[in-house]
Amino acid sequence: MSGTRPPVPPFTEETARQKVQAAEDAWNTRDPHRVALAYTEDSEWRNRDVFLTGRPAIVDFLTAKWRRELGYRLRKELWAHTGDRIAVRFEYEYHDEDGRWFRAYGNENWEFDADGLMRRRFASINDLAITADERRIALP
């Protein structure tokens, strides 16, 4: 059983912003199991050139991601919404095990089921090498 993840569609400006903030907060925990609970059991993802289906694949993907992307910190911003869909722009910063910093920019398109679980996530992402002095997103 997946449960309900309010807010649920159809989204208003306010509820779309709430959904985006909830996603940002969850991803910043860097807890793959917590993050995966926001997606349907058979959720479809495209993350850069990786295609995934289902929560176990999402957990595996995020576990590997946060082993590589250390000090990860994310910001998301609502771009548009309608009915059961939300578009966001985002940026996050991280460093690798050698201490090199990166900022990743991108856009995501989300589609939700009636219970407010994300059934599709399509992310386009570009990385930029930065110095530690160029960081904009502070860790808590």
Tab-separated table of N, CA and C in Angstrom:
chain	number	residue	atom	x	y	z
A	1	MET	N	0.841	-1.192	0.000
A	1	MET	CA	0.000	0.000	0.000
A	1	MET	C	0.880	1.247	0.000
A	2	SER	N	0.556	2.184	-0.865
A	2	SER	CA	1.387	3.365	-1.026
A	2	SER	C	0.985	4.504	-0.113
A	3	GLY	N	-0.304	4.651	0.193
A	3	GLY	CA	-0.755	5.763	1.007
A	3	GLY	C	-0.951	7.017	0.192
A	4	THR	N	-1.419	8.054	0.867
A	4	THR	CA	-1.648	9.343	0.230
A	4	THR	C	-0.551	10.307	0.660
A	5	ARG	N	-0.097	11.117	-0.300
A	5	ARG	CA	0.939	12.121	-0.035
A	5	ARG	C	0.399	13.509	-0.371
A	6	PRO	N	-0.335	14.131	0.566
A	6	PRO	CA	-0.838	15.472	0.284
A	6	PRO	C	0.308	16.460	0.079
A	7	PRO	N	0.045	17.527	-0.645
A	7	PRO	CA	-1.195	17.809	-1.361
A	7	PRO	C	-1.361	16.912	-2.585
A	8	VAL	N	-2.608	16.754	-2.972
A	8	VAL	CA	-2.945	15.896	-4.108
A	8	VAL	C	-3.481	16.752	-5.255
A	9	PRO	N	-3.402	16.235	-6.478
A	9	PRO	CA	-3.957	16.984	-7.613
A	9	PRO	C	-5.477	17.050	-7.534
A	10	PRO	N	-6.052	18.047	-8.210
A	10	PRO	CA	-5.418	19.053	-9.058
A	10	PRO	C	-4.733	20.125	-8.203
A	11	PHE	N	-3.566	20.564	-8.678
A	11	PHE	CA	-2.757	21.499	-7.918
A	11	PHE	C	-3.180	22.938	-8.167
A	12	THR	N	-3.135	23.713	-7.093
A	12	THR	CA	-3.258	25.170	-7.173
A	12	THR	C	-1.844	25.726	-7.071
A	13	GLU	N	-1.696	27.010	-7.230
A	13	GLU	CA	-0.378	27.631	-7.045
A	13	GLU	C	0.178	27.285	-5.660
A	14	GLU	N	-0.666	27.423	-4.640
A	14	GLU	CA	-0.228	27.153	-3.262
A	14	GLU	C	0.152	25.689	-3.058
A	15	THR	N	-0.687	24.759	-3.518
A	15	THR	CA	-0.383	23.345	-3.268
A	15	THR	C	0.790	22.859	-4.123
A	16	ALA	N	0.974	23.430	-5.293
A	16	ALA	CA	2.138	23.080	-6.109
A	16	ALA	C	3.416	23.531	-5.406
A	17	ARG	N	3.395	24.725	-4.832
A	17	ARG	CA	4.567	25.209	-4.087
A	17	ARG	C	4.845	24.313	-2.868
A	18	GLN	N	3.786	23.871	-2.208
A	18	GLN	CA	3.954	22.965	-1.071
A	18	GLN	C	4.600	21.644	-1.509
A	19	LYS	N	4.175	21.130	-2.647
A	19	LYS	CA	4.724	19.872	-3.159
A	19	LYS	C	6.202	20.026	-3.502
A	20	VAL	N	6.557	21.138	-4.113
A	20	VAL	CA	7.952	21.406	-4.464
A	20	VAL	C	8.798	21.524	-3.193
A	21	GLN	N	8.304	22.240	-2.190
A	21	GLN	CA	9.053	22.384	-0.940
A	21	GLN	C	9.211	21.044	-0.229
A	22	ALA	N	8.174	20.233	-0.245
A	22	ALA	CA	8.260	18.902	0.377
A	22	ALA	C	9.318	18.051	-0.323
A	23	ALA	N	9.384	18.136	-1.640
A	23	ALA	CA	10.402	17.388	-2.390
A	23	ALA	C	11.797	17.890	-2.038
A	24	GLU	N	11.983	19.202	-2.004
A	24	GLU	CA	13.289	19.765	-1.639
A	24	GLU	C	13.710	19.290	-0.251
A	25	ASP	N	12.797	19.364	0.693
A	25	ASP	CA	13.109	18.954	2.065
A	25	ASP	C	13.488	17.478	2.131
A	26	ALA	N	12.741	16.635	1.444
A	26	ALA	CA	13.026	15.197	1.474
A	26	ALA	C	14.378	14.893	0.841
A	27	TRP	N	14.641	15.453	-0.334
A	27	TRP	CA	15.913	15.182	-1.014
A	27	TRP	C	17.101	15.671	-0.181
A	28	ASN	N	16.933	16.759	0.544
A	28	ASN	CA	18.038	17.265	1.352
A	28	ASN	C	18.333	16.400	2.576
A	29	THR	N	17.466	15.457	2.901
A	29	THR	CA	17.798	14.491	3.962
A	29	THR	C	18.828	13.487	3.468
A	30	ARG	N	18.915	13.313	2.159
A	30	ARG	CA	19.789	12.307	1.543
A	30	ARG	C	19.466	10.908	2.059
A	31	ASP	N	18.189	10.669	2.323
A	31	ASP	CA	17.717	9.357	2.776
A	31	ASP	C	16.944	8.723	1.620
A	32	PRO	N	17.568	7.798	0.882
A	32	PRO	CA	16.925	7.218	-0.303
A	32	PRO	C	15.575	6.572	-0.016
A	33	HIS	N	15.435	5.933	1.130
A	33	HIS	CA	14.170	5.264	1.461
A	33	HIS	C	13.060	6.285	1.710
A	34	ARG	N	13.378	7.363	2.397
A	34	ARG	CA	12.386	8.422	2.637
A	34	ARG	C	11.974	9.074	1.324
A	35	VAL	N	12.952	9.392	0.494
A	35	VAL	CA	12.653	10.036	-0.785
A	35	VAL	C	11.775	9.132	-1.645
A	36	ALA	N	12.090	7.852	-1.703
A	36	ALA	CA	11.361	6.915	-2.570
A	36	ALA	C	9.889	6.790	-2.196
A	37	LEU	N	9.533	7.062	-0.955
A	37	LEU	CA	8.130	6.948	-0.534
A	37	LEU	C	7.218	7.975	-1.199
A	38	ALA	N	7.781	9.003	-1.803
A	38	ALA	CA	6.981	10.018	-2.493
A	38	ALA	C	6.582	9.584	-3.904
A	39	TYR	N	7.074	8.420	-4.341
A	39	TYR	CA	6.854	7.935	-5.709
A	39	TYR	C	5.988	6.693	-5.700
A	40	THR	N	5.248	6.484	-6.788
A	40	THR	CA	4.447	5.270	-6.899
A	40	THR	C	5.359	4.051	-6.941
A	41	GLU	N	4.798	2.903	-6.612
A	41	GLU	CA	5.573	1.652	-6.621
A	41	GLU	C	6.224	1.401	-7.979
A	42	ASP	N	5.541	1.836	-9.054
A	42	ASP	CA	6.042	1.601	-10.417
A	42	ASP	C	6.454	2.903	-11.115
A	43	SER	N	6.870	3.888	-10.319
A	43	SER	CA	7.245	5.200	-10.854
A	43	SER	C	8.296	5.068	-11.956
A	44	GLU	N	8.138	5.901	-12.990
A	44	GLU	CA	9.093	5.940	-14.103
A	44	GLU	C	9.957	7.184	-13.968
A	45	TRP	N	11.249	7.002	-14.131
A	45	TRP	CA	12.197	8.099	-14.037
A	45	TRP	C	13.080	8.152	-15.273
A	46	ARG	N	13.449	9.373	-15.640
A	46	ARG	CA	14.621	9.604	-16.481
A	46	ARG	C	15.444	10.620	-15.722
A	47	ASN	N	16.674	10.249	-15.408
A	47	ASN	CA	17.607	11.135	-14.715
A	47	ASN	C	18.863	11.211	-15.573
A	48	ARG	N	19.022	12.319	-16.270
A	48	ARG	CA	20.072	12.435	-17.278
A	48	ARG	C	19.846	11.327	-18.306
A	49	ASP	N	20.817	10.403	-18.418
A	49	ASP	CA	20.697	9.316	-19.398
A	49	ASP	C	20.345	7.979	-18.749
A	50	VAL	N	19.867	8.022	-17.512
A	50	VAL	CA	19.487	6.814	-16.779
A	50	VAL	C	17.965	6.718	-16.728
A	51	PHE	N	17.451	5.545	-17.064
A	51	PHE	CA	16.015	5.287	-17.030
A	51	PHE	C	15.744	4.257	-15.951
A	52	LEU	N	14.802	4.550	-15.059
A	52	LEU	CA	14.483	3.683	-13.930
A	52	LEU	C	12.991	3.423	-13.868
A	53	THR	N	12.625	2.293	-13.265
A	53	THR	CA	11.221	2.004	-12.984
A	53	THR	C	11.135	1.371	-11.608
A	54	GLY	N	10.312	1.947	-10.741
A	54	GLY	CA	10.005	1.362	-9.443
A	54	GLY	C	10.838	1.866	-8.286
A	55	ARG	N	10.233	1.773	-7.095
A	55	ARG	CA	10.896	2.260	-5.878
A	55	ARG	C	12.234	1.585	-5.584
A	56	PRO	N	12.353	0.246	-5.710
A	56	PRO	CA	13.669	-0.344	-5.421
A	56	PRO	C	14.775	0.236	-6.309
A	57	ALA	N	14.482	0.478	-7.570
A	57	ALA	CA	15.478	1.076	-8.470
A	57	ALA	C	15.789	2.507	-8.057
A	58	ILE	N	14.782	3.241	-7.585
A	58	ILE	CA	14.993	4.613	-7.113
A	58	ILE	C	15.904	4.605	-5.892
A	59	VAL	N	15.647	3.712	-4.947
A	59	VAL	CA	16.485	3.619	-3.744
A	59	VAL	C	17.925	3.288	-4.132
A	60	ASP	N	18.108	2.313	-5.015
A	60	ASP	CA	19.466	1.947	-5.452
A	60	ASP	C	20.169	3.124	-6.124
A	61	PHE	N	19.441	3.809	-7.000
A	61	PHE	CA	20.012	4.949	-7.716
A	61	PHE	C	20.449	6.046	-6.739
A	62	LEU	N	19.551	6.407	-5.806
A	62	LEU	CA	19.858	7.489	-4.872
A	62	LEU	C	20.967	7.102	-3.895
A	63	THR	N	21.003	5.844	-3.486
A	63	THR	CA	22.069	5.380	-2.602
A	63	THR	C	23.424	5.572	-3.269
A	64	ALA	N	23.537	5.146	-4.521
A	64	ALA	CA	24.792	5.302	-5.262
A	64	ALA	C	25.105	6.786	-5.498
A	65	LYS	N	24.081	7.573	-5.814
A	65	LYS	CA	24.264	9.013	-6.071
A	65	LYS	C	24.882	9.699	-4.862
A	66	TRP	N	24.323	9.455	-3.682
A	66	TRP	CA	24.786	10.170	-2.500
A	66	TRP	C	26.057	9.575	-1.904
A	67	ARG	N	26.504	8.450	-2.425
A	67	ARG	CA	27.850	7.965	-2.079
A	67	ARG	C	28.900	8.742	-2.873
A	68	ARG	N	28.534	9.165	-4.088
A	68	ARG	CA	29.442	9.926	-4.962
A	68	ARG	C	29.353	11.426	-4.720
A	69	GLU	N	28.130	11.916	-4.520
A	69	GLU	CA	27.873	13.356	-4.414
A	69	GLU	C	27.807	13.728	-2.939
A	70	LEU	N	28.948	14.085	-2.392
A	70	LEU	CA	29.069	14.362	-0.960
A	70	LEU	C	28.725	15.818	-0.673
A	71	GLY	N	28.222	16.086	0.535
A	71	GLY	CA	27.858	17.452	0.899
A	71	GLY	C	26.706	17.989	0.076
A	72	TYR	N	25.886	17.100	-0.463
A	72	TYR	CA	24.781	17.440	-1.368
A	72	TYR	C	23.802	18.391	-0.696
A	73	ARG	N	23.454	19.453	-1.398
A	73	ARG	CA	22.449	20.405	-0.932
A	73	ARG	C	21.692	20.920	-2.142
A	74	LEU	N	20.366	20.904	-2.063
A	74	LEU	CA	19.477	21.160	-3.198
A	74	LEU	C	18.523	22.310	-2.926
A	75	ARG	N	18.200	23.042	-3.999
A	75	ARG	CA	17.104	24.028	-3.997
A	75	ARG	C	16.226	23.748	-5.204
A	76	LYS	N	14.913	23.791	-4.994
A	76	LYS	CA	13.955	23.619	-6.084
A	76	LYS	C	13.057	24.843	-6.145
A	77	GLU	N	12.579	25.145	-7.350
A	77	GLU	CA	11.689	26.287	-7.550
A	77	GLU	C	10.571	25.878	-8.500
A	78	LEU	N	9.349	26.180	-8.114
A	78	LEU	CA	8.203	25.917	-8.981
A	78	LEU	C	8.346	26.727	-10.261
A	79	TRP	N	8.161	26.061	-11.398
A	79	TRP	CA	8.226	26.745	-12.683
A	79	TRP	C	6.824	26.875	-13.264
A	80	ALA	N	6.051	25.781	-13.202
A	80	ALA	CA	4.685	25.794	-13.737
A	80	ALA	C	3.923	24.612	-13.157
A	81	HIS	N	2.597	24.680	-13.238
A	81	HIS	CA	1.772	23.565	-12.774
A	81	HIS	C	0.439	23.581	-13.515
A	82	THR	N	-0.163	22.417	-13.598
A	82	THR	CA	-1.502	22.285	-14.144
A	82	THR	C	-2.024	20.902	-13.794
A	83	GLY	N	-3.226	20.820	-13.322
A	83	GLY	CA	-3.845	19.528	-13.039
A	83	GLY	C	-2.981	18.651	-12.157
A	84	ASP	N	-2.459	17.567	-12.755
A	84	ASP	CA	-1.643	16.600	-12.008
A	84	ASP	C	-0.151	16.711	-12.340
A	85	ARG	N	0.270	17.826	-12.917
A	85	ARG	CA	1.667	17.992	-13.333
A	85	ARG	C	2.284	19.252	-12.732
A	86	ILE	N	3.586	19.107	-12.451
A	86	ILE	CA	4.379	20.234	-11.936
A	86	ILE	C	5.716	20.234	-12.668
A	87	ALA	N	6.184	21.415	-13.038
A	87	ALA	CA	7.521	21.582	-13.604
A	87	ALA	C	8.337	22.417	-12.622
A	88	VAL	N	9.571	21.989	-12.390
A	88	VAL	CA	10.451	22.719	-11.480
A	88	VAL	C	11.790	22.968	-12.146
A	89	ARG	N	12.459	23.989	-11.665
A	89	ARG	CA	13.865	24.192	-11.975
A	89	ARG	C	14.587	23.990	-10.670
A	90	PHE	N	15.817	23.528	-10.757
A	90	PHE	CA	16.554	23.247	-9.531
A	90	PHE	C	18.035	23.464	-9.747
A	91	GLU	N	18.731	23.557	-8.630
A	91	GLU	CA	20.179	23.525	-8.641
A	91	GLU	C	20.611	22.855	-7.346
A	92	TYR	N	21.694	22.129	-7.436
A	92	TYR	CA	22.274	21.561	-6.228
A	92	TYR	C	23.780	21.589	-6.327
A	93	GLU	N	24.409	21.544	-5.171
A	93	GLU	CA	25.855	21.550	-5.093
A	93	GLU	C	26.317	20.320	-4.330
A	94	TYR	N	27.490	19.855	-4.693
A	94	TYR	CA	28.076	18.700	-4.033
A	94	TYR	C	29.571	18.690	-4.321
A	95	HIS	N	30.286	17.858	-3.565
A	95	HIS	CA	31.700	17.658	-3.871
A	95	HIS	C	31.961	16.168	-3.991
A	96	ASP	N	33.030	15.849	-4.720
A	96	ASP	CA	33.413	14.440	-4.868
A	96	ASP	C	34.380	14.063	-3.744
A	97	GLU	N	34.832	12.839	-3.739
A	97	GLU	CA	35.712	12.377	-2.650
A	97	GLU	C	37.077	13.053	-2.666
A	98	ASP	N	37.427	13.696	-3.776
A	98	ASP	CA	38.682	14.444	-3.856
A	98	ASP	C	38.520	15.917	-3.455
A	99	GLY	N	37.301	16.299	-3.047
A	99	GLY	CA	37.054	17.667	-2.598
A	99	GLY	C	36.720	18.657	-3.698
A	100	ARG	N	36.554	18.189	-4.939
A	100	ARG	CA	36.169	19.081	-6.047
A	100	ARG	C	34.674	19.358	-5.967
A	101	TRP	N	34.307	20.626	-6.094
A	101	TRP	CA	32.914	21.059	-5.991
A	101	TRP	C	32.264	21.169	-7.366
A	102	PHE	N	30.947	20.935	-7.378
A	102	PHE	CA	30.139	21.022	-8.590
A	102	PHE	C	28.800	21.639	-8.248
A	103	ARG	N	28.240	22.316	-9.245
A	103	ARG	CA	26.855	22.774	-9.164
A	103	ARG	C	26.126	22.128	-10.332
A	104	ALA	N	24.998	21.537	-10.054
A	104	ALA	CA	24.173	20.927	-11.093
A	104	ALA	C	22.909	21.763	-11.253
A	105	TYR	N	22.560	22.032	-12.509
A	105	TYR	CA	21.358	22.799	-12.840
A	105	TYR	C	20.424	21.896	-13.629
A	106	GLY	N	19.136	22.116	-13.480
A	106	GLY	CA	18.258	21.317	-14.304
A	106	GLY	C	16.800	21.682	-14.180
A	107	ASN	N	16.026	20.906	-14.926
A	107	ASN	CA	14.577	21.022	-14.945
A	107	ASN	C	13.999	19.629	-14.765
A	108	GLU	N	12.878	19.572	-14.068
A	108	GLU	CA	12.170	18.318	-13.881
A	108	GLU	C	10.713	18.510	-14.268
A	109	ASN	N	10.150	17.479	-14.864
A	109	ASN	CA	8.726	17.418	-15.134
A	109	ASN	C	8.171	16.268	-14.311
A	110	TRP	N	7.143	16.572	-13.510
A	110	TRP	CA	6.561	15.589	-12.602
A	110	TRP	C	5.102	15.355	-12.981
A	111	GLU	N	4.666	14.111	-12.840
A	111	GLU	CA	3.252	13.764	-13.002
A	111	GLU	C	2.839	12.921	-11.805
A	112	PHE	N	1.686	13.232	-11.219
A	112	PHE	CA	1.230	12.608	-9.982
A	112	PHE	C	-0.029	11.776	-10.195
A	113	ASP	N	-0.201	10.773	-9.333
A	113	ASP	CA	-1.456	10.024	-9.323
A	113	ASP	C	-2.450	10.738	-8.405
A	114	ALA	N	-3.650	10.206	-8.292
A	114	ALA	CA	-4.700	10.854	-7.505
A	114	ALA	C	-4.361	10.924	-6.019
A	115	ASP	N	-3.457	10.068	-5.539
A	115	ASP	CA	-3.055	10.064	-4.130
A	115	ASP	C	-1.888	11.007	-3.842
A	116	GLY	N	-1.417	11.732	-4.844
A	116	GLY	CA	-0.324	12.674	-4.647
A	116	GLY	C	1.055	12.040	-4.728
A	117	LEU	N	1.138	10.784	-5.186
A	117	LEU	CA	2.426	10.128	-5.393
A	117	LEU	C	2.902	10.407	-6.813
A	118	MET	N	4.196	10.624	-6.954
A	118	MET	CA	4.734	10.940	-8.265
A	118	MET	C	4.875	9.655	-9.087
A	119	ARG	N	4.201	9.634	-10.241
A	119	ARG	CA	4.289	8.439	-11.084
A	119	ARG	C	5.303	8.586	-12.206
A	120	ARG	N	5.668	9.824	-12.517
A	120	ARG	CA	6.692	10.054	-13.539
A	120	ARG	C	7.555	11.241	-13.132
A	121	ARG	N	8.866	11.073	-13.325
A	121	ARG	CA	9.839	12.146	-13.060
A	121	ARG	C	10.850	12.123	-14.198
A	122	PHE	N	10.910	13.215	-14.936
A	122	PHE	CA	11.851	13.331	-16.042
A	122	PHE	C	12.763	14.517	-15.756
A	123	ALA	N	14.063	14.241	-15.568
A	123	ALA	CA	15.019	15.281	-15.174
A	123	ALA	C	16.099	15.459	-16.232
A	124	SER	N	16.323	16.703	-16.605
A	124	SER	CA	17.434	17.089	-17.470
A	124	SER	C	18.389	17.896	-16.617
A	125	ILE	N	19.667	17.491	-16.590
A	125	ILE	CA	20.612	18.054	-15.628
A	125	ILE	C	21.954	18.326	-16.310
A	126	ASN	N	22.549	19.465	-15.967
A	126	ASN	CA	23.896	19.824	-16.427
A	126	ASN	C	24.754	20.144	-15.213
A	127	ASP	N	26.019	19.712	-15.250
A	127	ASP	CA	26.950	19.952	-14.149
A	127	ASP	C	27.973	21.014	-14.530
A	128	LEU	N	28.382	21.781	-13.540
A	128	LEU	CA	29.389	22.814	-13.703
A	128	LEU	C	30.395	22.676	-12.565
A	129	ALA	N	31.665	22.564	-12.880
A	129	ALA	CA	32.697	22.557	-11.851
A	129	ALA	C	32.797	23.955	-11.254
A	130	ILE	N	32.845	24.040	-9.926
A	130	ILE	CA	32.968	25.318	-9.226
A	130	ILE	C	34.054	25.172	-8.156
A	131	THR	N	34.475	26.300	-7.618
A	131	THR	CA	35.384	26.266	-6.474
A	131	THR	C	34.544	26.328	-5.203
A	132	ALA	N	35.150	25.971	-4.091
A	132	ALA	CA	34.440	26.044	-2.810
A	132	ALA	C	33.966	27.474	-2.537
A	133	ASP	N	34.736	28.477	-2.984
A	133	ASP	CA	34.362	29.883	-2.783
A	133	ASP	C	33.145	30.302	-3.613
A	134	GLU	N	32.844	29.563	-4.660
A	134	GLU	CA	31.705	29.896	-5.528
A	134	GLU	C	30.399	29.270	-5.062
A	135	ARG	N	30.446	28.488	-4.014
A	135	ARG	CA	29.228	27.839	-3.530
A	135	ARG	C	28.195	28.887	-3.129
A	136	ARG	N	26.917	28.564	-3.430
A	136	ARG	CA	25.808	29.458	-3.079
A	136	ARG	C	24.841	28.817	-2.105
A	137	ILE	N	24.880	27.510	-1.989
A	137	ILE	CA	23.928	26.806	-1.144
A	137	ILE	C	24.652	26.292	0.089
A	138	ALA	N	24.381	26.910	1.216
A	138	ALA	CA	25.074	26.540	2.446
A	138	ALA	C	24.473	25.289	3.057
A	139	LEU	N	25.320	24.483	3.644
A	139	LEU	CA	24.849	23.314	4.389
A	139	LEU	C	24.295	23.779	5.718
A	140	PRO	N	23.292	23.059	6.232
A	140	PRO	CA	22.722	23.468	7.533
A	140	PRO	C	23.691	23.250	8.675
